[in-house]
Amino acid sequence: MIHLASLLNSGLAPDLVFSDLLLATEPSSETAPMVLAGVLLSLVFIYLASKLGGELSKLVDLPPVLGELVAGVVVGVSALHLLVFPETGAVASDSVVMTILQQIAGLNPESISEVFTSQSEVISVLAELGVIILLFEIGLESDLRELQKVGVRAAIVAVVGVVAPFVAGTVGLVLIFNMPTIPAIFAGAALTATSIGITSKVLSELGQLKSTEGQIIVGAAVIDDILGIIVLAVVASLAKTGDVDVLNLVYLIISATAFLLGSVFLGKFFNKSFVAIAEKLQTRGKLVIPALIFAFSMAFLANAIHLEAILGAFAAGLVLDETDKRKELDQQVIPIADILVPIFFVSVGARVDLSVLNPTSADNRQGLVIAAFLIVVAIIGKIITGWAIFGQEKINRLAIGIGMIPRGEVGLVFAGIGAASGVLDKPLQAAIIIMVILTTFIAPPLLRFAFKAEEQLVEQPVTSE
């Protein structure tokens, strides 16, 4: 490895020093084609894993995203080593992709290590693009018009559903497990998420989507996503500084909230211009390309003011959700998400080292206890939201609370960004992933039970309207 200090002390001019550094870090003409080959082979494994996992998950009536995550665990550092990353402690010899390339091209160990690093960086960037597109898509699906129908009650449920698990999780991890503040805050923040997609699907199957409970759950999940993304932007920014400064914390909360609300407010003036521009364009992509320009610009702006890029993408989705082209844009973004989002979910799973939760090792038992603690807080912290609504005697409070339980893709965004930032160690990351999987698995059957239990309790003849 070339050290900057030794180069600077070598007597070379500064511009030559940095030229040498660039040459040392850039792939050589010999290895550059192998980097592309490594990326392509990695994508083959990623897409195979995501499709197989998604299809198997669908067969057992579970969200495909869970199948993609579990498939990522299988192909990653925990099992097959088809997709591994240097930040997890893996080296080139651990990667099956690198082994295949070395056999084909006959590269020396130094060259293959260089290819491994560069290939991993490309996959990581593609995964980052995937999560940006995912949050843009979630923003597009967050219909703010629907919130007006159940606004106050949904807001109460959402706020309680964010504050209760966040405070309980963070304080519990600090006081009970003596965890450092920043990782505890990040893990507590991961408990705030709610997956609107999973709950909406179950409510639709039960014919409860348009019921009072259904509208409150969906409305609360939308607000929950908004609050959760703000929380994520704040804690991710805290992770960059590595210190909890009260003034900085207040600044981040205010700036993230102002950025999101300001974007939505200004979007009302932007919408007509966006539609007018899209209608004047004549070539292919006349709607989706301007939308992506706007989404990436918002993501860049959020990143530039020390917030998270995903906050900007989510805000862009909320803004464009208000346009007359929303449904058409939704359909055009889906194929892009189909290409990029699986890379993110499989990469998140691939980074999870489940060996750190092996109960036969004494060192791993605390990680298992932390995982159990997070699961309990994740479930109770959402179930109590149903009882946060006062004055609604005939409402199914249990169903509302259960409907807020699944973390789904939003919870995985927390885990992925926490791991990428280096805040979450392997046991805590694995514990969060297990919490996300379990809450997403148990929510659909529990929600069906809650509505059926209510029907059995109200065993009185009901005349059809």
CSV table of C-alpha atoms in Angstrom, one decimal:
chain,number,residue,atom,x,y,z
A,1,MET,CA,0.0,0.0,0.0
A,2,ILE,CA,1.3,3.5,-0.8
A,3,HIS,CA,1.3,5.9,2.1
A,4,LEU,CA,0.7,9.6,1.5
A,5,ALA,CA,3.4,10.7,4.1
A,6,SER,CA,6.1,8.6,2.5
A,7,LEU,CA,5.3,10.1,-0.9
A,8,LEU,CA,5.3,13.7,0.4
A,9,ASN,CA,8.6,13.1,2.1
A,10,SER,CA,10.1,11.7,-1.1
A,11,GLY,CA,10.9,15.1,-2.5
A,12,LEU,CA,8.4,14.9,-5.4
A,13,ALA,CA,6.3,17.9,-6.3
A,14,PRO,CA,2.8,17.8,-4.9
A,15,ASP,CA,1.2,17.4,-8.3
A,16,LEU,CA,3.4,14.4,-9.0
A,17,VAL,CA,2.6,12.9,-5.6
A,18,PHE,CA,-1.1,13.0,-6.3
A,19,SER,CA,-0.6,11.7,-9.8
A,20,ASP,CA,1.2,8.7,-8.3
A,21,LEU,CA,-1.7,8.3,-5.8
A,22,LEU,CA,-4.3,8.2,-8.6
A,23,LEU,CA,-2.2,5.7,-10.6
A,24,ALA,CA,-2.0,3.6,-7.5
A,25,THR,CA,-5.7,3.5,-6.9
A,26,GLU,CA,-7.0,3.4,-10.4
A,27,PRO,CA,-7.4,0.0,-12.1
A,28,SER,CA,-4.5,-0.7,-14.5
A,29,SER,CA,-5.1,-1.4,-18.2
A,30,GLU,CA,-4.7,-5.1,-17.4
A,31,THR,CA,-7.2,-5.2,-14.5
A,32,ALA,CA,-9.9,-2.7,-15.8
A,33,PRO,CA,-11.6,-5.3,-18.1
A,34,MET,CA,-11.6,-7.7,-15.1
A,35,VAL,CA,-13.4,-5.2,-12.9
A,36,LEU,CA,-16.2,-5.0,-15.5
A,37,ALA,CA,-16.2,-8.8,-15.7
A,38,GLY,CA,-16.4,-9.0,-11.9
A,39,VAL,CA,-19.3,-6.5,-11.8
A,40,LEU,CA,-21.2,-8.4,-14.5
A,41,LEU,CA,-20.8,-11.8,-12.8
A,42,SER,CA,-21.8,-10.3,-9.5
A,43,LEU,CA,-24.9,-8.8,-11.1
A,44,VAL,CA,-25.7,-12.3,-12.5
A,45,PHE,CA,-25.6,-13.7,-9.0
A,46,ILE,CA,-27.5,-10.8,-7.5
A,47,TYR,CA,-30.4,-11.0,-10.0
A,48,LEU,CA,-30.5,-14.8,-9.8
A,49,ALA,CA,-30.6,-14.6,-6.0
A,50,SER,CA,-33.2,-11.8,-5.9
A,51,LYS,CA,-35.5,-13.6,-8.4
A,52,LEU,CA,-35.3,-17.0,-6.8
A,53,GLY,CA,-35.7,-15.5,-3.3
A,54,GLY,CA,-38.6,-13.3,-4.4
A,55,GLU,CA,-40.5,-16.1,-6.1
A,56,LEU,CA,-40.1,-18.5,-3.2
A,57,SER,CA,-41.3,-15.8,-0.8
A,58,LYS,CA,-44.3,-15.1,-3.0
A,59,LEU,CA,-45.2,-18.8,-3.0
A,60,VAL,CA,-45.6,-18.7,0.8
A,61,ASP,CA,-47.5,-15.5,0.6
A,62,LEU,CA,-44.8,-13.3,2.0
A,63,PRO,CA,-43.4,-10.0,0.6
A,64,PRO,CA,-40.8,-10.6,-2.2
A,65,VAL,CA,-38.5,-8.1,-0.6
A,66,LEU,CA,-38.0,-10.6,2.3
A,67,GLY,CA,-37.0,-13.3,-0.2
A,68,GLU,CA,-34.5,-11.0,-1.7
A,69,LEU,CA,-33.0,-10.2,1.7
A,70,VAL,CA,-32.8,-13.9,2.7
A,71,ALA,CA,-31.3,-14.7,-0.7
A,72,GLY,CA,-28.7,-12.0,-0.1
A,73,VAL,CA,-27.8,-13.7,3.2
A,74,VAL,CA,-27.4,-17.0,1.3
A,75,VAL,CA,-25.1,-15.7,-1.4
A,76,GLY,CA,-23.2,-13.4,1.0
A,77,VAL,CA,-20.6,-13.7,3.7
A,78,SER,CA,-22.8,-16.0,5.8
A,79,ALA,CA,-23.0,-18.9,3.3
A,80,LEU,CA,-21.9,-19.1,-0.4
A,81,HIS,CA,-19.5,-16.1,-0.6
A,82,LEU,CA,-20.8,-15.3,-4.1
A,83,LEU,CA,-21.1,-11.6,-3.1
A,84,VAL,CA,-18.8,-10.3,-0.4
A,85,PHE,CA,-17.5,-6.9,0.5
A,86,PRO,CA,-14.1,-5.6,1.9
A,87,GLU,CA,-15.9,-3.6,4.7
A,88,THR,CA,-17.2,-6.9,6.2
A,89,GLY,CA,-13.6,-8.0,6.6
A,90,ALA,CA,-13.5,-10.2,3.4
A,91,VAL,CA,-10.5,-10.4,1.1
A,92,ALA,CA,-10.3,-11.3,-2.5
A,93,SER,CA,-9.6,-15.0,-1.8
A,94,ASP,CA,-13.0,-15.1,0.1
A,95,SER,CA,-14.9,-14.2,-3.1
A,96,VAL,CA,-16.1,-16.9,-5.4
A,97,VAL,CA,-16.3,-14.3,-8.2
A,98,MET,CA,-12.7,-13.4,-7.8
A,99,THR,CA,-11.7,-17.1,-7.7
A,100,ILE,CA,-13.5,-17.6,-11.1
A,101,LEU,CA,-11.8,-14.5,-12.6
A,102,GLN,CA,-8.4,-15.6,-11.3
A,103,GLN,CA,-8.8,-19.0,-13.0
A,104,ILE,CA,-9.9,-17.4,-16.2
A,105,ALA,CA,-7.4,-14.5,-16.5
A,106,GLY,CA,-4.5,-15.9,-14.4
A,107,LEU,CA,-4.1,-12.6,-12.5
A,108,ASN,CA,-1.6,-12.4,-9.7
A,109,PRO,CA,-2.8,-11.9,-6.0
A,110,GLU,CA,-2.1,-8.1,-6.1
A,111,SER,CA,-4.1,-7.6,-9.3
A,112,ILE,CA,-7.0,-9.7,-8.1
A,113,SER,CA,-7.1,-7.7,-4.8
A,114,GLU,CA,-7.3,-4.5,-6.8
A,115,VAL,CA,-10.1,-5.9,-9.0
A,116,PHE,CA,-12.0,-7.1,-5.8
A,117,THR,CA,-11.8,-3.6,-4.3
A,118,SER,CA,-12.9,-1.8,-7.4
A,119,GLN,CA,-15.7,-4.3,-8.2
A,120,SER,CA,-17.1,-4.0,-4.7
A,121,GLU,CA,-17.1,-0.3,-4.9
A,122,VAL,CA,-19.1,-0.4,-8.2
A,123,ILE,CA,-21.7,-2.8,-6.7
A,124,SER,CA,-21.9,-0.5,-3.6
A,125,VAL,CA,-22.6,2.5,-5.8
A,126,LEU,CA,-25.3,0.6,-7.7
A,127,ALA,CA,-26.8,-0.4,-4.3
A,128,GLU,CA,-26.8,3.3,-3.3
A,129,LEU,CA,-28.6,4.2,-6.5
A,130,GLY,CA,-31.1,1.4,-5.7
A,131,VAL,CA,-32.0,2.8,-2.3
A,132,ILE,CA,-32.3,6.3,-3.8
A,133,ILE,CA,-34.8,5.0,-6.4
A,134,LEU,CA,-36.6,3.0,-3.7
A,135,LEU,CA,-37.2,6.1,-1.6
A,136,PHE,CA,-38.2,8.0,-4.7
A,137,GLU,CA,-40.7,5.3,-5.4
A,138,ILE,CA,-42.0,5.2,-1.8
A,139,GLY,CA,-42.5,9.0,-2.0
A,140,LEU,CA,-44.5,8.6,-5.2
A,141,GLU,CA,-46.7,6.0,-3.5
A,142,SER,CA,-47.3,8.2,-0.4
A,143,ASP,CA,-50.6,9.8,-1.3
A,144,LEU,CA,-50.8,12.9,0.8
A,145,ARG,CA,-54.4,13.5,-0.3
A,146,GLU,CA,-55.5,10.4,1.5
A,147,LEU,CA,-54.1,11.8,4.8
A,148,GLN,CA,-56.7,14.5,4.9
A,149,LYS,CA,-59.5,11.9,5.5
A,150,VAL,CA,-57.9,10.5,8.7
A,151,GLY,CA,-55.2,13.1,9.3
A,152,VAL,CA,-55.5,13.8,13.0
A,153,ARG,CA,-56.0,10.2,14.1
A,154,ALA,CA,-53.4,8.8,11.7
A,155,ALA,CA,-50.9,11.5,12.9
A,156,ILE,CA,-51.4,10.5,16.5
A,157,VAL,CA,-50.8,6.8,15.7
A,158,ALA,CA,-47.8,7.6,13.6
A,159,VAL,CA,-46.1,9.9,16.2
A,160,VAL,CA,-46.7,7.3,19.0
A,161,GLY,CA,-45.4,4.6,16.7
A,162,VAL,CA,-42.2,6.5,16.1
A,163,VAL,CA,-41.5,8.0,19.5
A,164,ALA,CA,-42.3,4.9,21.7
A,165,PRO,CA,-40.1,2.3,20.0
A,166,PHE,CA,-37.3,4.9,19.3
A,167,VAL,CA,-37.1,6.0,23.0
A,168,ALA,CA,-37.6,2.5,24.4
A,169,GLY,CA,-35.1,1.0,22.1
A,170,THR,CA,-32.4,3.6,22.5
A,171,VAL,CA,-32.7,4.0,26.2
A,172,GLY,CA,-32.8,0.2,26.7
A,173,LEU,CA,-29.7,-0.4,24.6
A,174,VAL,CA,-27.8,2.3,26.5
A,175,LEU,CA,-28.9,1.5,30.0
A,176,ILE,CA,-29.3,-2.3,29.9
A,177,PHE,CA,-26.6,-3.3,27.4
A,178,ASN,CA,-24.2,-0.3,27.9
A,179,MET,CA,-24.1,0.3,24.2
A,180,PRO,CA,-22.4,3.5,22.9
A,181,THR,CA,-24.9,6.3,22.2
A,182,ILE,CA,-24.6,6.6,18.4
A,183,PRO,CA,-25.2,2.9,17.6
A,184,ALA,CA,-28.0,2.8,20.2
A,185,ILE,CA,-29.7,5.8,18.5
A,186,PHE,CA,-29.3,4.2,15.1
A,187,ALA,CA,-30.8,0.9,16.3
A,188,GLY,CA,-33.6,2.7,18.0
A,189,ALA,CA,-34.3,4.6,14.8
A,190,ALA,CA,-34.5,1.4,12.9
A,191,LEU,CA,-37.5,0.4,15.1
A,192,THR,CA,-39.5,3.4,14.0
A,193,ALA,CA,-40.2,2.2,10.4
A,194,THR,CA,-43.5,0.8,9.1
A,195,SER,CA,-43.9,-0.9,5.8
A,196,ILE,CA,-47.1,0.5,4.1
A,197,GLY,CA,-46.9,-2.0,1.2
A,198,ILE,CA,-47.1,-5.1,3.3
A,199,THR,CA,-50.0,-3.9,5.5
A,200,SER,CA,-51.9,-2.4,2.5
A,201,LYS,CA,-51.7,-5.8,0.8
A,202,VAL,CA,-53.2,-7.7,3.8
A,203,LEU,CA,-55.9,-5.0,4.4
A,204,SER,CA,-56.9,-5.3,0.7
A,205,GLU,CA,-57.1,-9.1,0.9
A,206,LEU,CA,-59.3,-8.8,4.0
A,207,GLY,CA,-61.5,-6.1,2.4
A,208,GLN,CA,-60.6,-3.7,5.2
A,209,LEU,CA,-58.5,-1.2,3.1
A,210,LYS,CA,-61.4,1.3,3.0
A,211,SER,CA,-62.5,0.7,6.6
A,212,THR,CA,-61.8,3.3,9.3
A,213,GLU,CA,-59.1,1.1,10.7
A,214,GLY,CA,-57.6,0.5,7.3
A,215,GLN,CA,-57.5,4.2,6.5
A,216,ILE,CA,-55.9,5.1,9.8
A,217,ILE,CA,-53.3,2.4,9.4
A,218,VAL,CA,-52.4,3.4,5.8
A,219,GLY,CA,-52.5,7.1,6.7
A,220,ALA,CA,-50.3,6.5,9.8
A,221,ALA,CA,-47.9,4.4,7.8
A,222,VAL,CA,-47.5,7.3,5.3
A,223,ILE,CA,-46.8,9.8,8.1
A,224,ASP,CA,-44.6,7.1,9.8
A,225,ASP,CA,-42.5,6.9,6.6
A,226,ILE,CA,-42.1,10.6,6.5
A,227,LEU,CA,-41.1,10.8,10.2
A,228,GLY,CA,-38.9,7.8,9.8
A,229,ILE,CA,-37.0,9.2,6.9
A,230,ILE,CA,-36.4,12.4,8.9
A,231,VAL,CA,-35.1,10.4,11.8
A,232,LEU,CA,-32.9,8.4,9.5
A,233,ALA,CA,-31.5,11.6,7.9
A,234,VAL,CA,-30.8,12.9,11.4
A,235,VAL,CA,-29.1,9.8,12.9
A,236,ALA,CA,-27.1,9.1,9.7
A,237,SER,CA,-25.8,12.7,9.9
A,238,LEU,CA,-25.0,12.1,13.6
A,239,ALA,CA,-23.1,9.0,12.6
A,240,LYS,CA,-20.8,11.1,10.3
A,241,THR,CA,-19.8,13.4,13.1
A,242,GLY,CA,-19.5,10.5,15.6
A,243,ASP,CA,-20.7,12.7,18.5
A,244,VAL,CA,-24.1,13.7,19.9
A,245,ASP,CA,-24.1,17.5,20.1
A,246,VAL,CA,-27.4,18.9,21.3
A,247,LEU,CA,-27.2,22.0,19.1
A,248,ASN,CA,-26.2,19.9,16.1
A,249,LEU,CA,-29.0,17.5,16.8
A,250,VAL,CA,-31.5,20.3,16.9
A,251,TYR,CA,-30.1,21.8,13.7
A,252,LEU,CA,-30.4,18.4,11.9
A,253,ILE,CA,-34.0,17.9,13.1
A,254,ILE,CA,-35.0,21.4,12.0
A,255,SER,CA,-33.1,21.3,8.7
A,256,ALA,CA,-34.4,17.8,7.8
A,257,THR,CA,-38.0,18.8,8.6
A,258,ALA,CA,-37.7,22.1,6.9
A,259,PHE,CA,-36.2,20.5,3.8
A,260,LEU,CA,-39.0,18.0,3.5
A,261,LEU,CA,-41.9,20.4,4.3
A,262,GLY,CA,-40.3,23.1,2.1
A,263,SER,CA,-39.9,20.7,-0.8
A,264,VAL,CA,-43.6,19.7,-0.6
A,265,PHE,CA,-44.7,23.4,-0.3
A,266,LEU,CA,-42.6,24.6,-3.2
A,267,GLY,CA,-43.6,21.5,-5.2
A,268,LYS,CA,-47.1,22.9,-5.5
A,269,PHE,CA,-45.7,25.7,-7.7
A,270,PHE,CA,-43.3,23.3,-9.5
A,271,ASN,CA,-45.9,20.7,-10.5
A,272,LYS,CA,-47.5,22.7,-13.4
A,273,SER,CA,-44.1,23.5,-14.8
A,274,PHE,CA,-43.0,19.9,-14.6
A,275,VAL,CA,-46.1,18.7,-16.4
A,276,ALA,CA,-45.7,21.4,-19.1
A,277,ILE,CA,-42.1,20.5,-19.7
A,278,ALA,CA,-42.9,16.8,-19.9
A,279,GLU,CA,-45.7,17.4,-22.4
A,280,LYS,CA,-43.5,19.5,-24.7
A,281,LEU,CA,-40.8,16.8,-24.9
A,282,GLN,CA,-41.1,14.4,-27.9
A,283,THR,CA,-38.4,11.8,-27.4
A,284,ARG,CA,-38.5,8.6,-25.3
A,285,GLY,CA,-38.3,9.1,-21.6
A,286,LYS,CA,-40.0,12.4,-21.8
A,287,LEU,CA,-41.7,11.9,-18.4
A,288,VAL,CA,-39.3,9.6,-16.5
A,289,ILE,CA,-36.1,11.4,-17.4
A,290,PRO,CA,-37.2,14.8,-16.1
A,291,ALA,CA,-38.5,13.1,-13.0
A,292,LEU,CA,-35.1,11.4,-12.4
A,293,ILE,CA,-33.3,14.7,-13.0
A,294,PHE,CA,-35.5,16.2,-10.3
A,295,ALA,CA,-35.1,13.3,-7.9
A,296,PHE,CA,-31.3,13.2,-8.3
A,297,SER,CA,-31.1,17.0,-8.0
A,298,MET,CA,-33.0,16.8,-4.8
A,299,ALA,CA,-30.9,13.9,-3.5
A,300,PHE,CA,-27.7,15.9,-4.3
A,301,LEU,CA,-29.1,19.0,-2.6
A,302,ALA,CA,-29.9,17.1,0.6
A,303,ASN,CA,-26.5,15.5,0.6
A,304,ALA,CA,-24.8,18.9,0.0
A,305,ILE,CA,-26.4,20.3,3.1
A,306,HIS,CA,-25.2,17.4,5.2
A,307,LEU,CA,-28.5,15.4,5.2
A,308,GLU,CA,-29.0,12.1,3.5
A,309,ALA,CA,-29.5,11.8,-0.3
A,310,ILE,CA,-32.4,9.5,0.3
A,311,LEU,CA,-34.3,12.3,2.1
A,312,GLY,CA,-34.0,14.3,-1.1
A,313,ALA,CA,-35.2,11.4,-3.2
A,314,PHE,CA,-38.2,10.8,-0.9
A,315,ALA,CA,-39.1,14.5,-1.0
A,316,ALA,CA,-38.9,14.5,-4.8
A,317,GLY,CA,-41.4,11.6,-4.8
A,318,LEU,CA,-43.8,13.4,-2.5
A,319,VAL,CA,-43.6,16.5,-4.7
A,320,LEU,CA,-44.3,14.6,-8.0
A,321,ASP,CA,-47.0,12.6,-6.3
A,322,GLU,CA,-49.1,15.7,-6.5
A,323,THR,CA,-48.9,16.0,-10.3
A,324,ASP,CA,-51.5,14.9,-12.8
A,325,LYS,CA,-48.9,12.5,-14.2
A,326,ARG,CA,-48.4,10.6,-11.0
A,327,LYS,CA,-50.0,7.3,-12.1
A,328,GLU,CA,-48.1,7.3,-15.4
A,329,LEU,CA,-44.9,8.2,-13.7
A,330,ASP,CA,-45.4,5.4,-11.1
A,331,GLN,CA,-45.6,2.8,-14.0
A,332,GLN,CA,-42.4,4.2,-15.7
A,333,VAL,CA,-40.4,4.2,-12.5
A,334,ILE,CA,-41.2,0.5,-11.7
A,335,PRO,CA,-38.9,-1.0,-14.3
A,336,ILE,CA,-36.0,1.2,-13.1
A,337,ALA,CA,-36.7,0.1,-9.6
A,338,ASP,CA,-36.9,-3.5,-10.7
A,339,ILE,CA,-33.3,-3.2,-12.0
A,340,LEU,CA,-31.6,-1.3,-9.2
A,341,VAL,CA,-33.6,-2.0,-6.0
A,342,PRO,CA,-32.8,-5.7,-5.8
A,343,ILE,CA,-29.1,-4.8,-5.8
A,344,PHE,CA,-29.7,-2.9,-2.6
A,345,PHE,CA,-31.7,-5.6,-0.8
A,346,VAL,CA,-29.4,-8.5,-1.9
A,347,SER,CA,-26.3,-6.4,-0.9
A,348,VAL,CA,-27.8,-5.7,2.6
A,349,GLY,CA,-28.4,-9.4,3.1
A,350,ALA,CA,-25.0,-10.3,1.7
A,351,ARG,CA,-23.3,-8.1,4.3
A,352,VAL,CA,-25.1,-9.8,7.2
A,353,ASP,CA,-22.8,-12.2,9.0
A,354,LEU,CA,-25.2,-14.6,10.9
A,355,SER,CA,-22.3,-16.4,12.5
A,356,VAL,CA,-22.1,-13.6,15.0
A,357,LEU,CA,-25.4,-14.9,16.4
A,358,ASN,CA,-24.3,-18.5,16.8
A,359,PRO,CA,-25.5,-19.4,20.3
A,360,THR,CA,-22.8,-22.0,20.8
A,361,SER,CA,-20.3,-19.2,21.2
A,362,ALA,CA,-20.4,-17.3,24.5
A,363,ASP,CA,-19.3,-14.1,22.8
A,364,ASN,CA,-22.4,-14.2,20.6
A,365,ARG,CA,-25.0,-14.6,23.3
A,366,GLN,CA,-25.3,-10.9,24.1
A,367,GLY,CA,-26.1,-10.3,20.4
A,368,LEU,CA,-28.9,-12.8,20.6
A,369,VAL,CA,-30.3,-11.1,23.7
A,370,ILE,CA,-30.1,-7.7,22.0
A,371,ALA,CA,-32.0,-9.2,19.0
A,372,ALA,CA,-34.7,-10.5,21.3
A,373,PHE,CA,-34.9,-7.1,23.1
A,374,LEU,CA,-35.3,-5.3,19.7
A,375,ILE,CA,-38.0,-7.7,18.6
A,376,VAL,CA,-40.0,-7.2,21.8
A,377,VAL,CA,-39.7,-3.4,21.6
A,378,ALA,CA,-40.5,-3.5,17.9
A,379,ILE,CA,-43.8,-5.3,18.5
A,380,ILE,CA,-45.0,-3.7,21.7
A,381,GLY,CA,-43.9,-0.2,20.5
A,382,LYS,CA,-46.3,-0.5,17.6
A,383,ILE,CA,-49.2,-2.4,19.2
A,384,ILE,CA,-49.7,0.4,21.8
A,385,THR,CA,-50.4,2.9,19.0
A,386,GLY,CA,-54.0,1.5,18.7
A,387,TRP,CA,-54.7,2.8,22.2
A,388,ALA,CA,-53.3,6.2,21.4
A,389,ILE,CA,-56.7,7.1,19.7
A,390,PHE,CA,-59.2,8.5,22.2
A,391,GLY,CA,-62.9,8.8,21.8
A,392,GLN,CA,-63.3,6.0,19.2
A,393,GLU,CA,-65.0,3.2,21.2
A,394,LYS,CA,-66.0,1.0,18.3
A,395,ILE,CA,-62.6,1.0,16.6
A,396,ASN,CA,-60.4,-2.1,16.4
A,397,ARG,CA,-57.4,-0.9,18.3
A,398,LEU,CA,-55.6,-4.2,18.2
A,399,ALA,CA,-55.8,-4.3,14.4
A,400,ILE,CA,-54.4,-0.7,14.2
A,401,GLY,CA,-51.5,-1.6,16.4
A,402,ILE,CA,-50.7,-4.8,14.6
A,403,GLY,CA,-51.0,-3.1,11.2
A,404,MET,CA,-48.1,-0.8,12.2
A,405,ILE,CA,-45.8,-3.7,13.1
A,406,PRO,CA,-44.1,-4.8,9.8
A,407,ARG,CA,-40.8,-3.0,9.1
A,408,GLY,CA,-40.3,-4.4,5.6
A,409,GLU,CA,-38.2,-2.5,3.1
A,410,VAL,CA,-38.0,0.7,5.2
A,411,GLY,CA,-36.4,-1.1,8.1
A,412,LEU,CA,-33.8,-2.6,5.7
A,413,VAL,CA,-32.9,0.9,4.5
A,414,PHE,CA,-32.0,1.7,8.1
A,415,ALA,CA,-29.9,-1.4,8.4
A,416,GLY,CA,-28.2,-0.9,5.1
A,417,ILE,CA,-27.2,2.7,5.7
A,418,GLY,CA,-26.2,2.0,9.3
A,419,ALA,CA,-23.9,-0.8,8.1
A,420,ALA,CA,-22.5,1.3,5.2
A,421,SER,CA,-21.7,4.2,7.6
A,422,GLY,CA,-19.8,1.9,9.9
A,423,VAL,CA,-22.1,2.7,12.9
A,424,LEU,CA,-23.5,-0.8,13.3
A,425,ASP,CA,-21.2,-3.6,14.3
A,426,LYS,CA,-21.9,-7.1,12.9
A,427,PRO,CA,-24.0,-8.4,15.9
A,428,LEU,CA,-26.2,-5.3,16.0
A,429,GLN,CA,-26.7,-5.2,12.2
A,430,ALA,CA,-27.7,-8.9,12.3
A,431,ALA,CA,-30.0,-8.2,15.3
A,432,ILE,CA,-31.7,-5.4,13.3
A,433,ILE,CA,-32.1,-7.6,10.2
A,434,ILE,CA,-33.6,-10.4,12.3
A,435,MET,CA,-36.0,-7.9,13.9
A,436,VAL,CA,-37.1,-6.7,10.4
A,437,ILE,CA,-37.6,-10.2,9.1
A,438,LEU,CA,-39.6,-11.4,12.1
A,439,THR,CA,-41.9,-8.4,12.4
A,440,THR,CA,-42.6,-8.6,8.7
A,441,PHE,CA,-43.3,-12.3,8.9
A,442,ILE,CA,-45.7,-12.2,11.9
A,443,ALA,CA,-47.7,-9.1,11.0
A,444,PRO,CA,-49.9,-10.5,8.2
A,445,PRO,CA,-51.2,-13.5,10.2
A,446,LEU,CA,-51.7,-11.4,13.3
A,447,LEU,CA,-53.6,-8.8,11.3
A,448,ARG,CA,-55.9,-11.4,9.9
A,449,PHE,CA,-56.5,-12.8,13.4
A,450,ALA,CA,-57.2,-9.3,14.8
A,451,PHE,CA,-60.0,-8.6,12.3
A,452,LYS,CA,-61.5,-12.2,12.6
A,453,ALA,CA,-61.4,-11.9,16.4
A,454,GLU,CA,-63.4,-8.7,16.2
A,455,GLU,CA,-66.0,-10.3,13.9
A,456,GLN,CA,-66.4,-13.2,16.4
A,457,LEU,CA,-66.9,-10.8,19.3
A,458,VAL,CA,-69.5,-8.8,17.4
A,459,GLU,CA,-71.6,-11.9,16.8
A,460,GLN,CA,-74.8,-9.9,16.2
A,461,PRO,CA,-76.8,-10.0,12.9
A,462,VAL,CA,-75.8,-7.1,10.8
A,463,THR,CA,-78.2,-6.0,8.1
A,464,SER,CA,-76.5,-5.2,4.7
A,465,GLU,CA,-76.6,-1.6,3.7
